[in-house]
Short mmCIF file of C-alpha atoms in Angstrom, two decimals:
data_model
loop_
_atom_site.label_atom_id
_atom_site.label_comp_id
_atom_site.label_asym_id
_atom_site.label_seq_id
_atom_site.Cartn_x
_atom_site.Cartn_y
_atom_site.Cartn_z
CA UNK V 1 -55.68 24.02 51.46
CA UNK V 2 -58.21 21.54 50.19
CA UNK V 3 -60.35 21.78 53.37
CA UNK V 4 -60.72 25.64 52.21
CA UNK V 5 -62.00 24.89 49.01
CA UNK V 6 -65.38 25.53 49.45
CA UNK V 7 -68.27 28.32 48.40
CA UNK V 8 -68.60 29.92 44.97
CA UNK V 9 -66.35 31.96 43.22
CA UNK V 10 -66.62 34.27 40.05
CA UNK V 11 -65.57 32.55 36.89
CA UNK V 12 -63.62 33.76 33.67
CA UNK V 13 -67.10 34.39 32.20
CA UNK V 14 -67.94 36.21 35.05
CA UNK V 15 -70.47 34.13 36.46
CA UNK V 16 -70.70 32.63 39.93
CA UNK V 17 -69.35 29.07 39.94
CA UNK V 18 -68.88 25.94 42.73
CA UNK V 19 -65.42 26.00 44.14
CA UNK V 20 -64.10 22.09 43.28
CA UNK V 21 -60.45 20.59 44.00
CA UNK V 22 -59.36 19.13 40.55
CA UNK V 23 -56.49 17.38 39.33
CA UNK V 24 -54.89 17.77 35.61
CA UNK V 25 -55.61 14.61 34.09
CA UNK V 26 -51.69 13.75 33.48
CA UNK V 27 -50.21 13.97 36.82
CA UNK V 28 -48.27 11.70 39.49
CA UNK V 29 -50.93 10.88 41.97
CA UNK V 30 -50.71 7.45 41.55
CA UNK V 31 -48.10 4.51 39.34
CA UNK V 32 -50.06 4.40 36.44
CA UNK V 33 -50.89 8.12 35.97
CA UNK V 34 -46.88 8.92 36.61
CA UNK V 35 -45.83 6.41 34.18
CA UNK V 36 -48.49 7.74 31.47
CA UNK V 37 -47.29 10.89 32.15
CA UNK V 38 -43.67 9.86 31.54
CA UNK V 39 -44.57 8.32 28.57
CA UNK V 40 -45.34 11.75 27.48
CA UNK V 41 -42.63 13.53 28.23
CA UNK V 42 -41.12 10.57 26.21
CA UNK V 43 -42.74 11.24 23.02
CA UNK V 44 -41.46 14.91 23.72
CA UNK V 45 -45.47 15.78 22.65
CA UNK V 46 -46.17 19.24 25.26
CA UNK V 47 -43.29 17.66 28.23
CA UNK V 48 -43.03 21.42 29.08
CA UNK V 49 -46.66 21.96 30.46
CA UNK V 50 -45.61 18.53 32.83
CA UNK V 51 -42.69 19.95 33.72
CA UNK V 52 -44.24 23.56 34.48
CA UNK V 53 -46.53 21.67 36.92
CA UNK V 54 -43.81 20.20 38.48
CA UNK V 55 -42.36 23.33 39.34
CA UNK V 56 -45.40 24.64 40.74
CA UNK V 57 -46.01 21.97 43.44
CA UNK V 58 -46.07 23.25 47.14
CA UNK V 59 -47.02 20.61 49.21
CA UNK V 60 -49.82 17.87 49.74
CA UNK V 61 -53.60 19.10 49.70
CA UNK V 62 -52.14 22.59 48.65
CA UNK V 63 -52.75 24.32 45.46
CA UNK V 64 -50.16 25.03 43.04
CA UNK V 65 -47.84 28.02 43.41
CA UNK V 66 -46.17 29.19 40.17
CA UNK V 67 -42.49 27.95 40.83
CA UNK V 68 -42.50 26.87 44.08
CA UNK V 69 -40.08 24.16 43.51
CA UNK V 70 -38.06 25.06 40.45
CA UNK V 71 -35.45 22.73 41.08
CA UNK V 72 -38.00 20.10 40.19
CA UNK V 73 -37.19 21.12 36.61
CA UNK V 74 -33.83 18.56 36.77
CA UNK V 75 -35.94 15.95 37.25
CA UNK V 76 -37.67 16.00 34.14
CA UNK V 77 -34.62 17.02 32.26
CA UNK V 78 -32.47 14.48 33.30
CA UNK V 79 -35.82 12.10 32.04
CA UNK V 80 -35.78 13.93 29.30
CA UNK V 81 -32.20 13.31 28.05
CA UNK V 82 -32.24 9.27 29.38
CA UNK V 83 -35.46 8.75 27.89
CA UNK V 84 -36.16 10.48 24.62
CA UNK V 85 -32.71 11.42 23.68
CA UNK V 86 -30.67 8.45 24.64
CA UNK V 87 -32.83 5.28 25.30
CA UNK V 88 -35.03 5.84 22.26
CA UNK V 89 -31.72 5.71 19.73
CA UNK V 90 -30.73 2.82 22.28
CA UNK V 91 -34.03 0.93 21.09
CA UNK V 92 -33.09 2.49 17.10
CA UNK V 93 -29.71 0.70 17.70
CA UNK V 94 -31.33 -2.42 18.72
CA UNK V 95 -33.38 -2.38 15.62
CA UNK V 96 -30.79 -2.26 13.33
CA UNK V 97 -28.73 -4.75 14.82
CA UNK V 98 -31.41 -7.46 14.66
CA UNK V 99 -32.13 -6.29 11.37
CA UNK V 100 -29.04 -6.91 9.94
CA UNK V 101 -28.18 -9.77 12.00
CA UNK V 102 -31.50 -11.56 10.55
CA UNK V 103 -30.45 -10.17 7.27
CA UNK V 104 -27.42 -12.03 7.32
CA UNK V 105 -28.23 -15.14 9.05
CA UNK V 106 -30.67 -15.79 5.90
CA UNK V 107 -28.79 -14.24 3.38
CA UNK V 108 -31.61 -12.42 1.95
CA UNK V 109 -32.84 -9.18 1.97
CA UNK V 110 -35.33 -9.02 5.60
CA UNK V 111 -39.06 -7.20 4.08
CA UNK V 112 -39.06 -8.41 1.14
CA UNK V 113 -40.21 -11.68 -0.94
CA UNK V 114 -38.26 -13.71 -2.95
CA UNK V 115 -39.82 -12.76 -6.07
CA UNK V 116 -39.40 -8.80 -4.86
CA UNK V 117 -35.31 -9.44 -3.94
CA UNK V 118 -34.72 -11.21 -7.52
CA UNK V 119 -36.63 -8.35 -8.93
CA UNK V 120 -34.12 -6.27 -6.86
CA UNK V 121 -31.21 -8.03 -7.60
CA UNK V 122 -31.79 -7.80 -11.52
CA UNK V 123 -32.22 -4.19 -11.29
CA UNK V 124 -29.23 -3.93 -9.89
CA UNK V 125 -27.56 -6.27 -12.69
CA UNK V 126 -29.18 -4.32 -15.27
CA UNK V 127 -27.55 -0.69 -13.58
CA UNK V 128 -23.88 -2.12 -13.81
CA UNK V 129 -24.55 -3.43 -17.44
CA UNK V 130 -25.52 -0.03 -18.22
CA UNK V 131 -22.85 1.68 -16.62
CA UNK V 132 -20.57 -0.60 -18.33
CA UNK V 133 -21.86 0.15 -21.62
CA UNK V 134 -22.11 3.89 -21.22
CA UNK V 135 -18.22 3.98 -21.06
CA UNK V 136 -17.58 4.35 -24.54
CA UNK V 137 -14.27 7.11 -25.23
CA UNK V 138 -14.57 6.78 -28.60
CA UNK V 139 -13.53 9.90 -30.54
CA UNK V 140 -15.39 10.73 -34.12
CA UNK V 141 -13.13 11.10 -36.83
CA UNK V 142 -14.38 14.14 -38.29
CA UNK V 143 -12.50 17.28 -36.50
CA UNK V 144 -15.34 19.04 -35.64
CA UNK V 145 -17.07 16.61 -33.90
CA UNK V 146 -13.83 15.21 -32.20
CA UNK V 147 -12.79 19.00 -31.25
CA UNK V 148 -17.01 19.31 -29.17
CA UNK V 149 -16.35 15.77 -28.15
CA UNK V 150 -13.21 16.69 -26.32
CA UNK V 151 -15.22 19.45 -25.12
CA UNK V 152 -18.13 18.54 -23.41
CA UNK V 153 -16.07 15.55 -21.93
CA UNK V 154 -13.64 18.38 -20.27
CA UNK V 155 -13.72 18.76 -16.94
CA UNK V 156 -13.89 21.77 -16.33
CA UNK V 157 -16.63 22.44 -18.70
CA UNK V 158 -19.15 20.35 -16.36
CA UNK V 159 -17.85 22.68 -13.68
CA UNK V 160 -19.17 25.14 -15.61
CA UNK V 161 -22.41 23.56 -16.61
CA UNK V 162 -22.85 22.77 -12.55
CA UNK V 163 -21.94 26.32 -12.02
CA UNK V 164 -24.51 27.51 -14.06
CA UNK V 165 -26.83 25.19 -12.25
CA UNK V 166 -26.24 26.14 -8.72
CA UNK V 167 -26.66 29.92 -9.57
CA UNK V 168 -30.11 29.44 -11.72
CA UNK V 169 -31.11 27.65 -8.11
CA UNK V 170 -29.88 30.50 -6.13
CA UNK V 171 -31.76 33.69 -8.45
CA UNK V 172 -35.26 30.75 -7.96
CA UNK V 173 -34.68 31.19 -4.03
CA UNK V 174 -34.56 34.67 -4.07
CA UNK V 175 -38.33 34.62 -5.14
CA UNK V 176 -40.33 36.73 -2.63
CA UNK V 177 -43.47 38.07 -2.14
CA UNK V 178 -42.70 42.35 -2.89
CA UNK V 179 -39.82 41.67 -4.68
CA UNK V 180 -38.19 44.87 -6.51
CA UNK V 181 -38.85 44.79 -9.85
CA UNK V 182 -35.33 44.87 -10.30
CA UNK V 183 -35.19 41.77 -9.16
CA UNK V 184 -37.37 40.14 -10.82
CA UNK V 185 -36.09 41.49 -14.85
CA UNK V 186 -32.70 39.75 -13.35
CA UNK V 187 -34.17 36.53 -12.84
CA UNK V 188 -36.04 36.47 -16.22
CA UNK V 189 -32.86 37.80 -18.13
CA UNK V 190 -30.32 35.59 -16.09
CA UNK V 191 -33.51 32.42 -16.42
CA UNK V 192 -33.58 33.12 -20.33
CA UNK V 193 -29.67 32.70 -19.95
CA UNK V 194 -29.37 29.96 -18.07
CA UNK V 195 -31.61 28.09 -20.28
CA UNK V 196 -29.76 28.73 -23.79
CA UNK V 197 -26.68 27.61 -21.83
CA UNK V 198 -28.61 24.67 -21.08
CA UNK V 199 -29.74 23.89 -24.50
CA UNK V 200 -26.06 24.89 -26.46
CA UNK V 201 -25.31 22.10 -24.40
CA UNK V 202 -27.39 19.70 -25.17
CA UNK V 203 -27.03 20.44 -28.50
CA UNK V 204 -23.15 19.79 -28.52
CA UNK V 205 -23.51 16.93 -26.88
CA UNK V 206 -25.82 15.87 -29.18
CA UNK V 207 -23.36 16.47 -31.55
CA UNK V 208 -20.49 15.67 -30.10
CA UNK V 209 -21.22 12.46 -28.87
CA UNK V 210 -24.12 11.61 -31.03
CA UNK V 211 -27.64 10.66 -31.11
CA UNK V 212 -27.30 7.24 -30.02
CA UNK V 213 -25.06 7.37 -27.65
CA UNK V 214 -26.26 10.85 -25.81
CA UNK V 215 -29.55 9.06 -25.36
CA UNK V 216 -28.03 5.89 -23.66
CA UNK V 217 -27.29 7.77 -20.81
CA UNK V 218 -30.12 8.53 -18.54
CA UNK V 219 -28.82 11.58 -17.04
CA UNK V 220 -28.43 12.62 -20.60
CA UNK V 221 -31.98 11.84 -21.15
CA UNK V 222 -33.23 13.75 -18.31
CA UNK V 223 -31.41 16.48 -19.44
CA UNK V 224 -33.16 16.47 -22.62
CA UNK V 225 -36.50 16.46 -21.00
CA UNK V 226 -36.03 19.24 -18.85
CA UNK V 227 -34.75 21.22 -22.13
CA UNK V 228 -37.53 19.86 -23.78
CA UNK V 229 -39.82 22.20 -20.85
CA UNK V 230 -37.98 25.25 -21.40
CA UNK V 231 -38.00 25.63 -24.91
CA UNK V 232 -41.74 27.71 -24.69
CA UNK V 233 -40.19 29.44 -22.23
CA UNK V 234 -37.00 30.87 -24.42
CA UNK V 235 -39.33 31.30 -27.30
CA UNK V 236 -41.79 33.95 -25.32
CA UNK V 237 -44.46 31.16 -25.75
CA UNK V 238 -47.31 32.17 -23.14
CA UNK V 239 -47.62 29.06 -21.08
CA UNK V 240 -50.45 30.60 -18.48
CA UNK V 241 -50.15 28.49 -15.12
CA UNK V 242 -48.34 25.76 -16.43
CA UNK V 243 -45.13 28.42 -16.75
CA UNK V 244 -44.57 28.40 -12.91
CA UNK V 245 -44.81 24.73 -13.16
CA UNK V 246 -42.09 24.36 -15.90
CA UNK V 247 -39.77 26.98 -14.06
CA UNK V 248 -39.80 24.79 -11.09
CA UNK V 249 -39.16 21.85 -13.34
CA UNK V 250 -36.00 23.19 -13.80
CA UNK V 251 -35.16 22.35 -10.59
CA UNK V 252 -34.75 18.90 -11.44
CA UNK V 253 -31.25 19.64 -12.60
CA UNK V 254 -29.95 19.32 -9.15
CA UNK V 255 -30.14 15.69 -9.37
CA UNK V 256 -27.14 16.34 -11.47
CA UNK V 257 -24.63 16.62 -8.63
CA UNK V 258 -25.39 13.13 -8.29
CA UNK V 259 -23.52 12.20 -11.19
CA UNK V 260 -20.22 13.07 -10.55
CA UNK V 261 -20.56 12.63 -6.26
CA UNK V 262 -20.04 9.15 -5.12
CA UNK V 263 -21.69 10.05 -1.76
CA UNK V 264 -24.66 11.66 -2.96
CA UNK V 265 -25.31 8.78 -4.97
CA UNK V 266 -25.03 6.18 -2.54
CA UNK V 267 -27.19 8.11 -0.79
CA UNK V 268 -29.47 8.07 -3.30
CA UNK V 269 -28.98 4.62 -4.31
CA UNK V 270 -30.29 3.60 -1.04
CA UNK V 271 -33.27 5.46 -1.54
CA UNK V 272 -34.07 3.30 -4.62
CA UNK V 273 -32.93 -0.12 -3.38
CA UNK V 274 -35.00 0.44 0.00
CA UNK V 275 -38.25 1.26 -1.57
CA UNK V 276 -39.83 -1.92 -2.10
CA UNK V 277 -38.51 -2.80 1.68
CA UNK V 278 -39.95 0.06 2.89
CA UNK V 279 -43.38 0.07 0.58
CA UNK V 280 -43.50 -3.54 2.67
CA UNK V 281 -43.47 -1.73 6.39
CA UNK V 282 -45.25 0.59 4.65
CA UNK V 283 -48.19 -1.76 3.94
CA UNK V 284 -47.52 -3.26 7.89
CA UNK V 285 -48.39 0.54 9.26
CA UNK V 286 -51.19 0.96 7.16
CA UNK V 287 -52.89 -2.34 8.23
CA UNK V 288 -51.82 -1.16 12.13
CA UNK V 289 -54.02 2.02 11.04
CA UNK V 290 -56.83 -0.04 9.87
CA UNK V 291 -56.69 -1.85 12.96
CA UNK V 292 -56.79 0.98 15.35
CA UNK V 293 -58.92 2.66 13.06
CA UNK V 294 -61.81 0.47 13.16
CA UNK V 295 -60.79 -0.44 16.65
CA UNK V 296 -60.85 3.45 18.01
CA UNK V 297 -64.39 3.89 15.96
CA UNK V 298 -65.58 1.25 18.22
CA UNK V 299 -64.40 2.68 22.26
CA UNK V 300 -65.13 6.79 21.00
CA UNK V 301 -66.87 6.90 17.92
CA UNK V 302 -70.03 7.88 20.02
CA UNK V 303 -68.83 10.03 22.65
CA UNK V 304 -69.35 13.90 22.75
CA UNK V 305 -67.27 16.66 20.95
CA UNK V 306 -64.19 17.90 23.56
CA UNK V 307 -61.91 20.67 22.71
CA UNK V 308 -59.64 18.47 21.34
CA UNK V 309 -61.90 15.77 19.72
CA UNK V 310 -64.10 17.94 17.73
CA UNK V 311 -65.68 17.66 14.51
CA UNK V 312 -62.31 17.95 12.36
CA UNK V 313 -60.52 15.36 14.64
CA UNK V 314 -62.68 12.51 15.74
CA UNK V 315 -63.28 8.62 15.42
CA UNK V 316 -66.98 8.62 14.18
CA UNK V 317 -66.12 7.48 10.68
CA UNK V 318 -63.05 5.03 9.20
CA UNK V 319 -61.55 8.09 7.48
CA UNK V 320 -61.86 10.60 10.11
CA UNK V 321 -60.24 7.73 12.59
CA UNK V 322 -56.99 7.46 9.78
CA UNK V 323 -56.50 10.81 9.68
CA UNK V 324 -56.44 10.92 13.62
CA UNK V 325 -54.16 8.25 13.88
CA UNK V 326 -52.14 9.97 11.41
CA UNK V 327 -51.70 13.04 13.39
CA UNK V 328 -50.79 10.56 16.42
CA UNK V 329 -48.31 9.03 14.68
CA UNK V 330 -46.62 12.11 13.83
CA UNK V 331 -46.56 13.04 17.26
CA UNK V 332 -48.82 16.50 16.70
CA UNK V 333 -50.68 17.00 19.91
CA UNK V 334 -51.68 13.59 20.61
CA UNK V 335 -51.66 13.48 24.31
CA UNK V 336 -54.45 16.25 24.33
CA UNK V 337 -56.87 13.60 21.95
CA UNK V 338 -55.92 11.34 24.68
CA UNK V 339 -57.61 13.42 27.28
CA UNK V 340 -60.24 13.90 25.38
CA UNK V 341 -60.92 10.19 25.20
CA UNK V 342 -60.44 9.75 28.57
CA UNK V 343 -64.53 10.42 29.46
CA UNK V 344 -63.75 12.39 32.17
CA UNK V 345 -65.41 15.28 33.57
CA UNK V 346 -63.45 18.24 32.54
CA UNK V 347 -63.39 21.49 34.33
CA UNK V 348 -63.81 24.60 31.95
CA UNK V 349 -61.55 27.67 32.67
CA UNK V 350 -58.28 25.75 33.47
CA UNK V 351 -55.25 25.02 31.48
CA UNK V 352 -56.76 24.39 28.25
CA UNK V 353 -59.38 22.33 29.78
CA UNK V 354 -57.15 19.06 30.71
CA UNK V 355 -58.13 19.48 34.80
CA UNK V 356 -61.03 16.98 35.57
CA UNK V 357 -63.10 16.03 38.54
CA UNK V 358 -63.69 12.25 37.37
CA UNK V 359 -63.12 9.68 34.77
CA UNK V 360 -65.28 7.06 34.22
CA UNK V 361 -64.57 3.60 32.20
CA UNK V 362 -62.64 4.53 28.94
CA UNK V 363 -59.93 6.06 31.27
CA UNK V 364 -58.22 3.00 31.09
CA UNK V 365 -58.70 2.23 27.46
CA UNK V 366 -58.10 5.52 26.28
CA UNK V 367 -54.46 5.64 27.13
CA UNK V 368 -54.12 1.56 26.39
CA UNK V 369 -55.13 2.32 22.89
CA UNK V 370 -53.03 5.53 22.72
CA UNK V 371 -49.46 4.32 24.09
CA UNK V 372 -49.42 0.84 22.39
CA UNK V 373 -50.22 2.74 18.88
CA UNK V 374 -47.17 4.87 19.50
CA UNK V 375 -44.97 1.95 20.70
CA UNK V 376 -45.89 -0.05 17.53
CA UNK V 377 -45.99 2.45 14.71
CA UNK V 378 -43.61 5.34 15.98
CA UNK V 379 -41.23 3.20 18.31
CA UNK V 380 -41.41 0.35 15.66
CA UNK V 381 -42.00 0.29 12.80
CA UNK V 382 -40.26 3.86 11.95
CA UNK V 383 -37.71 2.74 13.33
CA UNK V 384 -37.81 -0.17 10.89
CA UNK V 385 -37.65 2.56 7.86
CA UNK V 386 -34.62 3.82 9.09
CA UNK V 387 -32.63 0.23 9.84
CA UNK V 388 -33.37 -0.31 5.89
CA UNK V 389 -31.97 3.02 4.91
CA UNK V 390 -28.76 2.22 6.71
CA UNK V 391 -28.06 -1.27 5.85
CA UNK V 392 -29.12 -0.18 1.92
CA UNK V 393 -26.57 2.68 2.26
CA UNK V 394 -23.99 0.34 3.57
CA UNK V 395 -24.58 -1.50 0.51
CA UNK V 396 -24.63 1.18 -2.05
CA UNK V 397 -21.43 2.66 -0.43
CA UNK V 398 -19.37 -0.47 -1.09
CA UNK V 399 -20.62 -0.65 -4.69
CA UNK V 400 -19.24 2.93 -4.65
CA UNK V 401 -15.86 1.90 -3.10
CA UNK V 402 -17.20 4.07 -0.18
CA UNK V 403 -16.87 0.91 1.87
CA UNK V 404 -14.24 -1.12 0.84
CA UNK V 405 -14.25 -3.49 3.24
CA UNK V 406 -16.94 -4.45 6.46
CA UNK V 407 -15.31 -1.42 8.59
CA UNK V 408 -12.69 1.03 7.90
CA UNK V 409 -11.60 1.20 11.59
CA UNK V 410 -10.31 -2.37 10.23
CA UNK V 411 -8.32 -0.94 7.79
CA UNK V 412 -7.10 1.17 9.72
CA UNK V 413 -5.79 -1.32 12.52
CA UNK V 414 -4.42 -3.45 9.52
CA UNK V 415 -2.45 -0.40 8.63
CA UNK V 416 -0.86 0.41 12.39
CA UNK V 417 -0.31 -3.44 12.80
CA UNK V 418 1.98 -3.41 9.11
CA UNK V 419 3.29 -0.11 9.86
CA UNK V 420 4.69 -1.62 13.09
CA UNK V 421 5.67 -4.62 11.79
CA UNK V 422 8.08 -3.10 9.40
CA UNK V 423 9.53 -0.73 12.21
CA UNK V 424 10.34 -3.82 13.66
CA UNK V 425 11.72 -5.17 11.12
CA UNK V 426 13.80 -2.31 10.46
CA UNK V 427 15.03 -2.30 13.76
CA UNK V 428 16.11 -5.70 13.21
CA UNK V 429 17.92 -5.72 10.42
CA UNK V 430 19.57 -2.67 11.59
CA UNK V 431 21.19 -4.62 14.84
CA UNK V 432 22.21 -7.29 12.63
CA UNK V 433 23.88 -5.52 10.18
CA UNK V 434 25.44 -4.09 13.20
CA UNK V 435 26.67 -7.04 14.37
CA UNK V 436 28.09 -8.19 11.69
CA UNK V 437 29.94 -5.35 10.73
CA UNK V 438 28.35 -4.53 7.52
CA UNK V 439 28.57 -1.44 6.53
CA UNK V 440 26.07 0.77 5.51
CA UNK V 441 25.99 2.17 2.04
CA UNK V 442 26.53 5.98 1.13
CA UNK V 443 23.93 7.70 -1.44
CA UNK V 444 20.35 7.46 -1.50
CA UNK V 445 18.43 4.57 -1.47
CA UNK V 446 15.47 4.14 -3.86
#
């Protein structure tokens, strides 16, 4: 009981020490410690060291007991699942709507400036002119050239080539640190391979198709570059460090799948179209990291090194303060910094040093500064990056045909409503026929 806490005890160091009653610094004694708390467990940043306390509580003015309550444990599940797993892609949801709904009430592209969506908008031009003009079937009249052409525009010869792509990927993953030697004189032979397979190709397309119009495709071009690394390579040229480099170069050929999976490159095609959006919020966090930079030099730029707030993680300089924020905004351990900033007088010996015996002024602006950086940067404005990446995919999928029309469950009604319709219809013109006695005519119809 607290009334027995009293007298000296031996420390973990050994030495004697004043008995105190303490309190961790997150805890429920009060409505704005529980709801700071909560807002932990939110962010999903340590929730389990909340929750353990929770289970240990016996009763009031008595210390802890390790799972004394364990049924307490629901509570902070059930939070847990309502807060960070459903009302956070609630708020994602709400995002996106408004997004799009602003997006389409101005009929322009939300993010960007006009000069940015015309810049846009005549990349996009210029991507359709060039797919347009890379269609080109033409065959070459002399045999040879028409019998490679044919060739390297088979189908089943770019299964091959993709083939041999996906398996020069899977001998790089099997890399290792001790690797048999075995393995490794299979992945040079196989690599050495793989890479004349890579340039016979390019050559017959080169051929095949010709000069001019191999290098009008980009893919073709990229292809050529990444030949272009490997040649040293084939020809036993000693490259020194740079011959790691171009072996993982070849890992670029991936990108190929893209080419002949409408998906993929929708999916990629959103990646393009959203970056100048997204270099926009971009520039919006960084100037909300300035912000609290310069703002969080100001409150604990001065204040003593904690366990958390140390000389690798602190707010004394502009830099140091980015890189802090940084780490806050990727949720890493940011409700310990909190504590730290919270100028309280922490007991050592205890749960990693987060029980105190009192706070002093900062205690209130330490978690003010904290939670309303994570509600603007993490709760906002990554959320923003992720309403562009949809409504940019939704876009690139209809330019694939992906998306024919604003929904498919539309279609799909459309379909059950004219499938039904000419049941009925059917039926109808059955009874009539009926009725009038006409009869029905033998064979099949077509």
């Amino acid at each position: 009981h607290v009334d027995q806490c009293q007298g000296m005890f031996q420390g973990p160091d050994g030495n004697s020490q004043l008995r105190q009653w303490v309190n961790p610094v997150l805890n429920f004694d009060h409505i704005g410690n529980s709801m700071l708390s909560l807002f932990v467990v939110t962010t999903m940043d340590k929730w389990f060291e909340i929750a353990h306390r929770g289970m240990d509580v016996t009763e009031v003015n008595y210390q802890p007991v390790a799972n004394a309550s364990p049924i307490n444990i629901l509570f902070f599940i059930a939070f847990v699942l309502l807060s960070s797993l459903f009302w956070v892609y609630l708020l994602v949801g709400a995002l996106i709507d408004t997004y799009r709904r602003i997006a389409a009430a101005t009929g322009e592209m939300v993010f960007t400036t006009p000069g940015q969506q015309k810049w846009a908008e005549a990349l996009k031009m210029k991507q359709r002119q060039n797919a347009a003009l890379h269609v080109d079937n033409r065959e070459p009249v002399f045999f040879i050239r028409k019998w490679i052409h044919r060739l390297v525009q088979w189908k089943r010869f770019e299964m091959f080539i993709m083939g041999c792509i996906g398996f020069n990927v899977f001998m790089m993953i099997l890399t290792h640190e001790g690797q048999p030697s075995g393995l490794t004189s299979a992945q040079d032979s196989l690599g050495g391979i793989f890479t004349w397979v890579f340039v016979i190709e390019c050559a017959l397309k080169m051929f095949g198709l010709g000069a001019k119009r191999y290098f009008k495709d980009p893919w073709n071009r990229f292809d050529f570059i990444v030949v272009l690394g490997s040649l040293p390579e084939i020809f036993g040229q000693d490259m020194g460090p740079g011959a790691t480099l171009l072996r993982t170069f070849r890992l670029g050929r991936l990108f190929r799948l893209l080419k002949d999976a409408a998906r993929l490159r929708s999916l990629f095609a959103a990646l393009v179209d959203s970056l100048v959006a997204m270099g926009n919020v971009g520039s919006l966090l960084f100037l909300l990291m300035f912000i609290y930079s310069v703002l969080g030099m100001n409150l604990f730029g001065k204040m003593e090194h904690g366990q958390f707030i140390n000389e690798g993680a602190n707010f004394e300089n502009f830099g140091n303060g980015l890189l802090v924020l940084f780490r806050v905004f990727t949720g890493d351990g940011w409700s310990r910094l909190m504590v730290d900033t919270m100028d309280c007088d922490l007991v050592e010996g205890f749960m990693q040093g987060d029980y105190y015996t009192k706070c002093y002024g900062s205690n209130f602006a330490a978690p003010l500064f904290f939670v309303t950086f994570i509600s603007f940067a993490t709760f906002i404005l990554l959320n923003l990056f992720i309403a562009i990446m949809l409504d940019k995919f939704v876009d690139a999928a209809q330019g694939e045909g992906l998306l024919s029309t604003a929904s498919f469950f539309d279609l799909l009604q459309r379909k059950m409503l004219l499938d039904g319709f000419v049941e009925r219809l059917k039926q109808r013109l059955e009874e009539n026929r009926i009725r009038l006695g006409i009869k029905k005519k033998s064979g099949k119809s077509r």
